[in-house]
Amino acid sequence: MEYAFLSPIEIAARTAEIIAPYLALEGPAMPMLHAVQAAFGFVPEASVPVVANALNLSRAEVHGLVSFYHDFRHEPAGRTVLKLCRAEACQACGSDRIAAHASAALGIGWHETTPDGAVTLEPVFCLGLCAAGPCGMVNERTVARINIARLDAILEAAR
Amino acid sequence: MMRIFVPRDALAVSLGADDVAAALRAACPDAAIVRNSSRGMAWLEPLVEVETPYGRIGYGPIDASDIPSLLASGFVDGGAHPKRIGRPEDHPFLARQTRITFARAGLTDPVSLADYRAHGGLAGLTRALGLSPADLIDEVVKSGLRGRGGAGFPTGIKWRTVQQAPSAQKYIVCNADEGDSGTFADRMVMEGDPFLLIEGMIIAGLTVGATRGYVYLRSEYPHAITAMNQAIDVALREGVLGDSVLSSSHAFHLEVRVGAGAYVCGEETSLLDSLEGKRGQVRAKPPLPALSGLFGKPTVVNNVLSLAAIPDIFAGGAAAYQALGMGRSRGTMPIQLAGNIKHGGLFEVPFGITLGELVMEIGGGTASGRPVRAVQVGGPLGAYFPPALFDTAFDYEAFAARDGLIGHGGIVVFDDTVDMARMARFAMEFCAIESCGKCTPCRIGSTRGVEVIDKIIAGDSKQLALLEDLCDTMKFGSLCALGGFTPYPVLSAIRHFPEDFSRHQPALAA
């Protein structure tokens, strides 16, 4: 992620470059925000006025978008984002136990990041792998039939 | 050249299919490793198939560590192995199905247009290009196709409304925000047969006079996003999409737009707002999207499965499609067997099969081996059914008659360890998390619902009347199905499993 050493002014300038290719699209707001998050790992405060200006929206409206959608972050996530499915089909396969184990092993709850910045734990509602639950995502990689051993291996690799 | 098939479907990949493919590539350098779509038998994934003179022979579930023993048993010639399942099409799970939408599932390379054509693809579009707009509508109406997203609205009627709406610009929007737990048929179409969806959307465009389409695809489906974008690139290059569809005078442009984790965007009007770049909040209807949809233009919004049924309706004729099914539910439904189930996966059959056949005979009961206690049909807004209602036929009206819904065709099985009061609480919690906030019954009601159920769990069963009252308010006062249907799982849990709502009651002091 490229945010780490950038000042707000540099973030704004970089944001303008990132969103430029989307200006010609119909309804470009969501593709722009996805692109900003893909570049920085989250949607920085300094990006919001740039996107707002490009779309002729108020900063409040862009903030409203970022806060409405679960995917958009206001701050950087841990190096590994572990998403565990909480939806019914995974619950039927014992996902609550998996989530409790992850939470206890990491010492954090949903939406929290370990103090060392290694892991962010997030809920997800359905990955469409419902015949092989419990399921989750480790960064961009989907995993199915998670059991305690498999979870421990994931956590071990992430620490 | 010998061909070995390893699915690229997300479920197979999530169980190690990429590692299996890499191991096979290293072990069999002379073979072509084809990354095919999934057959839909989840318990056998990754299902590896090898082409032999006797047809394709399947082995599953295969882990990369199984490769040495597979090679030793001569699997390249279909040799015996504990994980050999024979020809997949002879497997009872597949042999019992009537696959129309999923006719190519497992057979083809999803992003090979040559494969798609060789297996009957583009026949529907080719025929549609020779029909008048009136004949196109007629065909869809006659097929009896109803929207597969859950509401079951007749597709032909919706399309006719858009066709008759005067406008220079119209849109085809595919609702691929398949957020219901226990459903994955849309995902499998987009990952496994993306040209089918593209073809259906082009035919929709031809019919109503739209030249632009969007697939609103959820971010939780990264493999589907990749496959759809690859297929759109190929279709553009090969003249299926673009300014001249199959060298005709018709243009059709298609784009994938990725959602951002909001369940409510599966509701068509919030989906449209999200596409326009707004918060995904529900719009009041009227106006109908068919008249004033995306950017205020007449818009067809259909689910993936509805659009994916279209090419075959045109290729095989409306009459053939209409001949399948029961009552007012015509054609086939790709049913998804999920949760704690022994044989889960994709099961496409004509409407009319019973819930019990699906769960017990085809699904084989629970994966845990314990008795089935409840099944939730139709996603998080669907009712819970006890085994006593397993004679219910899979049909829109039959489920409605028993205070349930088939929704998008997902069935989630629970064993006897489930606590239905907790599931009812989860339904309210989920609604609270995902509510778009526009209407009060959903936004506030769901949070109050969690609180009331917490009191019931704590032993105050007098709160049950209040909960039923609250459900009534949500059902009749909410703007869309999120708040309006959350009472289905809650009330069905109370009705069919009342013991779970009273057993928390502390014993009265003597």
XYZ file of C-alpha atoms in Angstrom:
669
model
C 0.000 0.000 0.000
C 1.320 3.388 -0.921
C -0.174 5.635 1.769
C 2.431 5.178 4.465
C 4.794 8.001 3.611
C 2.432 10.454 1.949
C 1.294 13.821 3.272
C -2.364 14.830 2.880
C -1.392 17.064 -0.044
C 0.371 14.180 -1.751
C -2.589 11.878 -1.075
C -4.902 14.427 -2.691
C -2.674 14.716 -5.745
C -2.371 10.941 -6.042
C -6.164 10.579 -5.643
C -6.747 12.926 -8.566
C -4.555 10.690 -10.745
C -6.266 7.510 -9.533
C -9.794 8.690 -10.262
C -9.079 10.406 -13.593
C -9.677 7.301 -15.777
C -13.174 6.914 -14.320
C -14.469 10.402 -15.029
C -16.003 9.397 -18.350
C -18.046 6.522 -16.880
C -21.749 6.685 -16.163
C -22.119 6.721 -12.378
C -18.375 6.749 -11.612
C -18.495 7.156 -7.818
C -18.268 3.511 -6.795
C -15.523 2.552 -9.284
C -13.558 5.613 -8.089
C -13.847 4.717 -4.419
C -12.872 1.114 -5.143
C -9.802 2.375 -7.017
C -8.839 4.730 -4.191
C -9.147 1.942 -1.651
C -7.213 -0.466 -3.880
C -4.337 2.033 -4.022
C -4.215 3.179 -0.398
C -5.776 0.227 1.408
C -8.495 2.531 2.736
C -10.211 5.766 1.721
C -8.060 8.517 3.273
C -9.743 11.623 4.634
C -7.667 13.677 2.181
C -9.144 11.778 -0.788
C -12.741 12.676 0.038
C -12.697 16.334 -1.113
C -10.914 15.327 -4.329
C -13.572 12.757 -5.195
C -16.315 15.183 -4.160
C -14.920 17.905 -6.379
C -14.605 15.575 -9.361
C -18.223 14.440 -9.012
C -19.681 17.824 -8.131
C -20.825 16.430 -4.792
C -20.404 17.767 -1.280
C -17.785 16.226 1.002
C -20.643 15.090 3.209
C -22.160 13.134 0.332
C -18.896 11.333 -0.411
C -18.408 10.686 3.295
C -21.945 9.283 3.217
C -20.928 6.840 0.512
C -17.787 5.716 2.307
C -19.667 5.182 5.555
C -22.669 3.422 3.969
C -20.785 0.584 2.293
C -19.201 -2.029 4.561
C -16.241 -2.531 2.204
C -14.859 0.972 2.435
C -12.449 1.637 5.291
C -11.690 4.901 7.047
C -8.317 3.703 8.269
C -5.684 1.166 7.221
C -6.350 -2.498 7.981
C -3.908 -5.037 9.366
C -1.462 -6.778 7.030
C -3.843 -9.726 6.842
C -7.579 -9.162 6.731
C -9.352 -12.272 7.960
C -13.028 -12.296 7.060
C -15.182 -15.022 8.556
C -18.676 -15.711 7.278
C -21.388 -15.189 9.877
C -24.377 -16.040 7.663
C -26.839 -18.869 8.298
C -25.338 -21.605 6.099
C -21.964 -21.234 7.795
C -23.626 -21.030 11.226
C -25.237 -24.389 10.459
C -21.694 -25.752 10.088
C -20.353 -24.288 13.322
C -18.989 -20.912 12.212
C -19.723 -19.405 15.636
C -17.118 -21.708 17.176
C -14.587 -20.768 14.499
C -15.205 -17.062 15.072
C -14.926 -17.424 18.845
C -11.627 -19.272 18.437
C -10.235 -16.604 16.101
C -11.336 -13.836 18.420
C -9.769 -15.513 21.463
C -6.515 -16.384 19.682
C -6.103 -12.844 18.346
C -7.449 -11.099 21.430
C -9.696 -8.860 19.309
C -13.350 -8.627 18.327
C -15.049 -7.954 14.996
C -13.752 -4.934 13.090
C -10.646 -4.750 15.279
C -6.961 -5.016 14.409
C -4.299 -6.663 16.574
C -2.016 -4.085 18.267
C 0.944 -5.252 16.175
C -1.002 -4.485 12.986
C -0.851 -8.111 11.819
C -4.506 -9.106 11.544
C -7.866 -7.380 11.136
C -10.873 -9.565 11.932
C -14.065 -8.857 10.020
C -17.423 -10.512 9.551
C -18.687 -11.200 6.053
C -22.193 -12.219 5.116
C -21.955 -14.973 2.543
C -19.230 -15.797 0.069
C -21.443 -18.157 -1.929
C -19.532 -21.234 -0.741
C -22.484 -22.334 1.368
C -22.225 -26.055 0.612
C -18.708 -26.135 2.097
C -18.922 -24.066 5.254
C -17.623 -22.539 7.404
C -16.009 -20.168 4.923
C -13.837 -17.126 5.016
C -11.390 -14.937 3.191
C -7.732 -14.374 3.907
C -7.024 -11.090 2.132
C -8.193 -11.850 -1.436
C -8.114 -15.647 -1.069
C -11.320 -17.542 -0.270
C -11.171 -20.567 2.006
C -13.850 -23.185 2.651
C -14.446 -25.932 5.233
C -12.503 -24.028 7.873
C -11.884 -26.052 11.002
C -9.848 -25.144 14.072
C -6.651 -26.664 12.646
C -7.007 -24.820 9.356
C -7.791 -21.590 11.203
C -4.710 -21.993 13.402
C -2.574 -22.443 10.280
C -4.053 -19.253 8.790
C -3.399 -17.316 12.010
C 0.111 -18.727 12.302
C 0.959 -17.556 8.778
C -0.461 -14.123 9.511
C 1.416 -13.364 12.736
C -3.262 -34.668 -26.249
C -4.599 -35.976 -22.982
C -6.894 -33.550 -21.211
C -7.343 -33.301 -17.459
C -10.024 -31.066 -15.985
C -9.657 -29.172 -12.687
C -12.469 -26.706 -11.871
C -11.735 -22.991 -11.514
C -14.992 -22.493 -9.586
C -14.549 -20.522 -6.341
C -15.670 -23.431 -4.172
C -13.160 -25.816 -5.762
C -10.434 -23.180 -5.551
C -11.277 -22.522 -1.904
C -10.658 -26.221 -1.292
C -7.293 -26.277 -3.036
C -8.062 -26.715 -6.762
C -5.236 -24.351 -7.791
C -2.715 -26.485 -5.898
C -4.152 -29.612 -7.492
C -3.843 -28.073 -10.953
C -0.249 -27.019 -10.280
C 0.661 -30.496 -8.989
C -0.919 -32.137 -12.031
C 0.898 -29.773 -14.384
C 4.186 -30.761 -12.791
C 3.376 -34.478 -12.737
C 1.844 -34.709 -16.232
C 3.776 -32.246 -18.433
C 2.310 -33.766 -21.600
C -1.300 -33.307 -20.552
C -3.446 -30.233 -21.122
C -4.853 -29.058 -17.800
C -8.239 -27.457 -18.532
C -9.719 -25.230 -15.832
C -13.373 -26.109 -16.335
C -16.521 -25.038 -14.520
C -17.935 -27.011 -11.597
C -20.434 -29.858 -11.905
C -22.029 -28.557 -8.728
C -21.347 -31.512 -6.420
C -19.762 -29.628 -3.559
C -18.793 -32.638 -1.445
C -16.667 -33.991 -4.322
C -14.733 -30.764 -4.942
C -12.114 -30.436 -6.154
C -13.441 -32.939 -8.696
C -10.703 -33.866 -11.157
C -11.755 -35.408 -14.460
C -9.700 -37.131 -17.107
C -10.713 -37.698 -20.710
C -10.668 -41.387 -21.698
C -12.074 -43.362 -24.636
C -15.041 -44.219 -22.352
C -15.848 -40.613 -21.585
C -14.667 -38.381 -18.807
C -13.900 -40.154 -15.523
C -14.125 -38.220 -12.269
C -12.091 -38.427 -9.059
C -12.985 -36.455 -5.969
C -12.526 -34.841 -3.610
C -8.875 -34.488 -4.614
C -6.200 -32.813 -2.556
C -2.751 -32.073 -3.997
C -1.427 -34.812 -1.709
C -3.614 -37.361 -3.541
C -1.776 -36.868 -6.854
C 0.939 -39.539 -6.351
C -1.631 -42.221 -5.508
C -3.820 -41.112 -8.433
C -0.903 -41.457 -10.837
C 0.078 -44.805 -9.354
C -3.426 -46.131 -9.943
C -3.304 -45.160 -13.615
C -5.967 -42.497 -13.378
C -4.908 -41.064 -16.746
C -6.636 -44.107 -18.254
C -9.517 -43.968 -15.799
C -7.931 -46.510 -13.436
C -9.412 -47.670 -10.140
C -8.869 -45.479 -7.058
C -10.826 -45.056 -3.819
C -11.876 -41.598 -4.976
C -12.989 -42.645 -8.472
C -16.642 -41.769 -9.043
C -16.935 -42.996 -12.648
C -18.526 -40.821 -15.299
C -19.907 -37.776 -13.482
C -23.020 -37.627 -15.668
C -23.971 -41.117 -14.433
C -23.769 -40.029 -10.792
C -27.288 -40.158 -9.267
C -26.999 -36.521 -8.124
C -26.541 -35.390 -11.729
C -28.600 -38.074 -13.465
C -31.714 -36.943 -11.560
C -31.472 -33.333 -12.698
C -32.967 -31.489 -15.663
C -30.201 -29.106 -16.475
C -31.082 -26.239 -18.783
C -29.357 -23.216 -17.278
C -26.577 -25.480 -16.041
C -26.395 -27.665 -19.162
C -22.720 -26.834 -19.654
C -21.738 -26.966 -15.983
C -18.483 -28.856 -15.618
C -18.135 -29.515 -19.332
C -16.533 -26.373 -20.690
C -13.749 -23.877 -20.152
C -15.897 -20.942 -18.959
C -14.075 -18.254 -20.913
C -13.675 -20.190 -24.180
C -16.204 -18.881 -26.687
C -15.370 -21.852 -28.952
C -16.381 -24.229 -26.141
C -19.558 -22.218 -25.581
C -20.530 -22.407 -29.263
C -19.653 -26.116 -29.461
C -22.087 -26.779 -26.592
C -25.041 -24.940 -28.096
C -24.138 -21.398 -27.082
C -25.329 -18.393 -29.129
C -28.091 -20.439 -30.807
C -30.718 -18.444 -28.890
C -29.206 -15.084 -29.802
C -28.865 -16.109 -33.456
C -32.547 -16.972 -33.566
C -33.534 -13.849 -31.638
C -31.736 -11.624 -34.153
C -34.210 -12.806 -36.804
C -37.349 -12.059 -34.750
C -39.413 -8.860 -34.553
C -39.686 -7.050 -31.205
C -43.285 -8.266 -30.858
C -42.242 -11.885 -31.464
C -39.376 -11.550 -29.000
C -41.745 -10.449 -26.221
C -44.212 -13.137 -27.192
C -41.596 -15.840 -26.769
C -40.632 -14.675 -23.266
C -44.271 -14.324 -22.162
C -45.149 -17.785 -23.524
C -42.226 -19.399 -21.717
C -43.903 -18.528 -18.407
C -40.527 -17.448 -16.986
C -40.840 -15.673 -13.641
C -38.106 -13.627 -12.011
C -35.681 -15.945 -10.266
C -34.427 -13.317 -7.835
C -37.207 -14.154 -5.423
C -40.276 -12.099 -6.251
C -41.336 -14.344 -9.135
C -42.666 -11.497 -11.292
C -43.366 -12.571 -14.903
C -40.291 -11.609 -16.934
C -42.201 -11.125 -20.198
C -44.555 -8.570 -18.637
C -41.631 -6.591 -17.210
C -39.869 -6.590 -20.572
C -43.034 -5.495 -22.390
C -43.334 -2.479 -20.075
C -39.774 -1.441 -20.878
C -40.233 -2.128 -24.589
C -43.306 0.114 -24.723
C -41.731 2.945 -22.709
C -40.596 5.630 -25.136
C -36.973 6.627 -24.553
C -33.823 7.099 -26.603
C -31.775 5.347 -23.908
C -32.786 2.214 -22.011
C -30.748 -0.121 -19.836
C -30.469 -3.805 -19.010
C -29.256 -4.259 -15.449
C -28.350 -7.673 -14.133
C -28.804 -8.065 -10.408
C -25.796 -10.200 -9.492
C -25.767 -9.109 -5.862
C -26.492 -12.639 -4.669
C -26.308 -11.945 -0.948
C -28.657 -14.607 0.402
C -26.911 -17.138 2.576
C -27.299 -20.592 1.079
C -27.377 -19.398 -2.521
C -24.621 -19.650 -5.098
C -26.332 -20.355 -8.430
C -25.627 -16.839 -9.752
C -22.006 -17.205 -8.772
C -21.774 -20.538 -10.573
C -23.332 -19.107 -13.746
C -20.949 -16.152 -13.784
C -17.864 -18.214 -12.974
C -18.833 -21.266 -14.970
C -20.787 -20.035 -17.975
C -20.414 -16.257 -18.237
C -21.271 -16.173 -21.958
C -24.720 -17.509 -21.063
C -25.448 -14.413 -18.985
C -23.956 -12.149 -21.659
C -26.140 -13.799 -24.312
C -29.256 -13.421 -22.161
C -28.552 -9.753 -21.564
C -27.995 -9.097 -25.282
C -31.339 -10.747 -26.094
C -32.981 -8.585 -23.411
C -31.415 -5.530 -25.049
C -32.655 -6.552 -28.493
C -36.139 -7.106 -27.143
C -36.646 -3.836 -25.313
C -34.383 -1.632 -27.436
C -31.527 -1.150 -24.959
C -27.925 -0.870 -26.093
C -26.203 -0.760 -22.736
C -26.105 -3.178 -19.849
C -24.551 -3.432 -16.412
C -23.848 -6.452 -14.247
C -23.949 -5.313 -10.615
C -21.721 -7.943 -9.044
C -21.003 -8.237 -5.332
C -17.442 -7.746 -4.105
C -17.621 -11.014 -2.147
C -17.376 -12.863 -5.491
C -13.821 -12.104 -6.713
C -13.678 -15.186 -8.957
C -16.956 -14.271 -10.639
C -15.742 -10.707 -11.247
C -12.622 -12.079 -12.952
C -14.535 -14.594 -15.083
C -17.190 -12.076 -16.179
C -14.587 -9.490 -17.153
C -12.566 -12.089 -19.078
C -15.691 -13.251 -20.913
C -16.770 -9.682 -21.751
C -13.311 -9.014 -23.247
C -13.554 -12.165 -25.372
C -17.118 -11.345 -26.443
C -16.048 -7.869 -27.524
C -13.088 -9.225 -29.455
C -15.235 -11.848 -31.187
C -18.007 -9.455 -32.162
C -20.624 -10.857 -29.804
C -20.715 -7.580 -27.891
C -20.019 -4.125 -29.299
C -21.398 -1.896 -32.013
C -22.537 -4.792 -34.166
C -23.762 -7.862 -32.309
C -22.889 -10.923 -34.439
C -22.555 -8.627 -37.486
C -26.128 -7.362 -37.112
C -27.281 -3.749 -36.950
C -27.774 -4.072 -33.185
C -25.317 -2.691 -30.662
C -24.857 -3.878 -27.094
C -22.268 -2.755 -24.575
C -21.804 -4.456 -21.246
C -19.887 -3.553 -18.107
C -19.352 -5.145 -14.708
C -19.830 -2.893 -11.687
C -18.659 -4.143 -8.317
C -20.707 -3.679 -5.147
C -19.214 -2.830 -1.784
C -20.635 -5.226 0.763
C -24.171 -3.921 1.230
C -26.761 -6.714 1.307
C -29.604 -4.278 0.662
C -28.178 -3.530 -2.803
C -29.736 -6.821 -3.879
C -33.031 -4.904 -3.725
C -33.465 -3.534 -7.221
C -33.992 0.134 -6.419
C -31.070 0.360 -3.985
C -29.005 -1.439 -6.591
C -29.886 1.260 -9.111
C -28.984 4.020 -6.653
C -25.667 2.290 -5.976
C -24.977 2.024 -9.723
C -25.673 5.724 -10.034
C -23.046 6.373 -7.384
C -25.253 6.968 -4.366
C -25.768 5.277 -1.035
C -27.684 2.079 -1.758
C -30.986 3.218 -0.327
C -34.354 1.869 -1.360
C -36.557 4.015 -3.593
C -40.297 4.218 -3.117
C -42.259 2.589 -5.943
C -43.857 3.833 -8.163
C -42.264 4.807 -10.420
C -41.304 1.293 -11.458
C -37.706 0.828 -12.646
C -39.235 -0.451 -15.900
C -40.385 3.120 -16.563
C -37.908 5.169 -14.555
C -34.895 3.083 -13.572
C -31.174 3.695 -13.989
C -30.547 7.446 -14.401
C -34.327 7.799 -14.738
C -34.436 5.744 -17.952
C -36.591 2.668 -18.616
C -34.632 -0.258 -17.215
C -34.939 -4.026 -17.124
C -33.613 -5.260 -13.789
C -33.396 -9.048 -13.729
C -31.602 -11.613 -11.634
C -28.725 -13.621 -13.140
C -30.817 -16.809 -13.324
C -33.716 -15.074 -15.112
C -31.394 -13.683 -17.780
C -29.474 -16.964 -17.988
C -32.716 -18.834 -18.743
C -33.392 -16.639 -21.788
C -30.916 -18.078 -24.347
C -32.353 -21.582 -23.963
C -35.920 -20.320 -24.186
C -35.004 -18.898 -27.600
C -32.850 -21.841 -28.676
C -35.302 -24.546 -27.677
C -38.542 -22.581 -27.991
C -40.873 -21.210 -25.318
C -43.157 -24.238 -25.497
C -40.422 -26.651 -24.439
C -39.536 -24.490 -21.442
C -43.161 -23.901 -20.508
C -43.839 -27.648 -20.586
C -41.709 -28.082 -17.454
C -42.787 -27.211 -13.927
C -46.050 -27.056 -11.991
C -48.913 -24.578 -11.597
C -47.795 -21.065 -12.378
C -44.133 -21.938 -11.773
C -42.828 -22.934 -15.190
C -39.484 -24.237 -16.312
C -36.635 -25.329 -14.083
C -35.182 -23.911 -10.886
C -31.523 -24.244 -9.981
C -31.896 -25.199 -6.320
C -28.949 -24.773 -4.000
C -28.449 -27.295 -1.192
C -26.359 -25.760 1.578
C -25.475 -25.608 5.233
C -25.152 -28.784 7.255
C -25.916 -31.151 4.383
C -24.193 -34.330 3.286
C -24.530 -33.863 -0.467
C -24.683 -30.136 -1.023
C -24.487 -28.348 -4.314
C -26.430 -27.226 -7.329
C -29.551 -29.201 -8.217
C -31.564 -27.975 -11.216
C -35.014 -29.508 -11.629
C -38.471 -28.509 -12.838
C -40.616 -26.940 -10.109
C -42.724 -29.383 -8.127
C -40.145 -31.555 -6.338
C -40.803 -31.705 -2.585
C -38.639 -30.185 0.106
C -38.227 -33.616 1.698
C -36.916 -35.195 -1.512
C -34.422 -32.365 -1.828
C -33.141 -32.461 1.742
C -33.317 -36.165 2.575
C -33.024 -38.110 -0.688
C -30.849 -35.856 -2.784
C -29.038 -34.035 -0.021
C -28.694 -37.171 2.092
C -29.598 -35.383 5.342
C -27.030 -33.617 7.476
C -23.269 -33.731 7.060
C -22.932 -34.099 10.830
C -25.039 -37.263 10.738
C -27.447 -35.868 13.325
C -31.180 -35.528 12.650
C -32.398 -32.604 10.537
C -34.251 -30.155 12.771
C -34.887 -27.151 10.536
C -34.287 -25.886 7.034
C -34.343 -22.271 5.975
C -35.565 -21.796 2.437
C -35.015 -18.609 0.446
C -32.146 -16.907 2.238
C -32.015 -14.827 5.419
C -35.521 -13.483 4.756
C -36.984 -16.951 4.219
C -38.985 -19.042 6.657
C -37.673 -21.948 8.724
C -39.443 -25.225 7.972
C -39.498 -28.282 10.273
C -39.349 -31.815 8.812
C -43.128 -32.017 9.373
C -43.534 -29.721 6.366
C -41.208 -31.648 4.081
C -44.112 -32.538 1.800
C -44.191 -28.913 0.579
C -43.654 -28.770 -3.186
C -40.966 -26.453 -4.517
C -43.245 -23.898 -6.145
C -43.829 -20.182 -5.516
C -47.467 -20.631 -4.515
C -47.036 -23.807 -2.445
C -44.425 -22.128 -0.271
C -46.487 -18.963 0.062
C -49.439 -21.085 1.214
C -47.287 -22.275 4.118
C -46.046 -18.807 5.031
C -42.714 -19.303 3.353
C -40.988 -18.308 0.162
C -38.620 -19.996 -2.251
C -36.696 -16.794 -2.831
C -33.612 -17.448 -4.895
C -33.805 -21.201 -4.336
C -31.380 -21.680 -1.478
C -31.990 -24.360 1.159
C -29.929 -24.248 4.363
C -30.056 -27.365 6.532
C -29.586 -27.344 10.319
C -29.226 -30.330 12.607
C -30.756 -30.791 16.068
C -28.092 -28.726 17.812
C -29.573 -25.497 16.417
C -31.166 -23.034 18.841
C -34.024 -21.429 16.927
C -34.345 -18.498 19.337
C -30.752 -17.625 18.445
C -31.552 -17.927 14.734
C -34.534 -15.618 15.169
C -32.284 -13.162 16.971
C -29.749 -13.415 14.158
C -32.435 -12.578 11.582
C -33.174 -9.330 13.422
C -29.473 -8.599 13.965
C -28.735 -9.109 10.277
C -31.582 -6.775 9.343
C -30.206 -4.150 11.734
C -26.712 -4.431 10.252
C -27.886 -4.298 6.654
C -30.846 -1.915 6.854
C -30.372 1.007 4.475
C -32.008 3.251 7.066
C -34.598 4.811 4.824
C -37.744 3.515 6.541
C -38.386 3.413 10.265
C -39.952 -0.066 10.694
C -36.806 -1.700 9.318
C -34.199 0.639 10.776
C -35.597 0.838 14.301
C -37.719 -2.317 14.315
C -34.790 -4.617 13.718
C -32.824 -3.226 16.668
C -35.902 -3.413 18.908
C -36.349 -6.969 17.634
C -32.896 -7.992 18.844
C -33.612 -6.459 22.254
C -36.985 -8.174 22.604
C -35.579 -11.568 21.620
C -32.747 -11.066 24.111
C -35.385 -10.634 26.828
C -37.152 -13.787 25.669
C -33.872 -15.704 25.740
C -33.306 -14.343 29.239
C -36.575 -15.965 30.283
C -39.269 -13.324 29.774
C -41.640 -15.209 27.467
C -44.326 -12.538 27.952
C -42.352 -10.553 25.374
C -43.465 -12.978 22.643
C -46.668 -11.022 22.026
C -44.639 -7.846 21.668
C -42.316 -9.566 19.206
C -45.242 -10.710 17.073
C -46.620 -7.182 17.136
C -43.265 -5.785 16.064
C -43.078 -8.299 13.224
C -46.483 -7.154 12.072
C -45.285 -3.541 11.945
C -42.146 -4.482 10.026
C -44.031 -6.711 7.613
C -46.627 -4.135 6.636
C -44.726 -0.908 7.208
C -41.336 -1.495 5.575
C -40.432 -0.073 2.205
C -38.758 -3.214 0.842
C -38.321 -6.918 1.474
C -35.440 -6.510 3.929
C -37.606 -5.137 6.719
C -40.773 -6.620 5.261
C -39.586 -10.217 5.150
C -37.347 -10.388 8.236
C -40.504 -11.463 10.144
C -40.593 -14.673 8.050
C -37.629 -16.374 9.744
C -38.612 -14.905 13.139
C -42.284 -15.882 13.122
C -41.677 -19.286 11.527
C -39.095 -20.061 14.217
C -41.644 -19.164 16.905
C -44.448 -21.101 15.239
C -42.609 -24.302 14.433
C -40.112 -24.385 17.294
C -41.934 -22.782 20.263
C -39.973 -24.880 22.761
C -36.819 -22.894 21.937
C -38.509 -19.692 23.050
C -39.605 -20.949 26.446
C -36.897 -23.326 27.548
C -34.756 -20.402 28.677
C -37.459 -19.558 31.236
C -36.087 -19.768 34.774
C -37.958 -22.205 37.020
C -40.588 -20.537 39.191
C -39.724 -20.276 42.842
C -41.625 -22.834 44.905
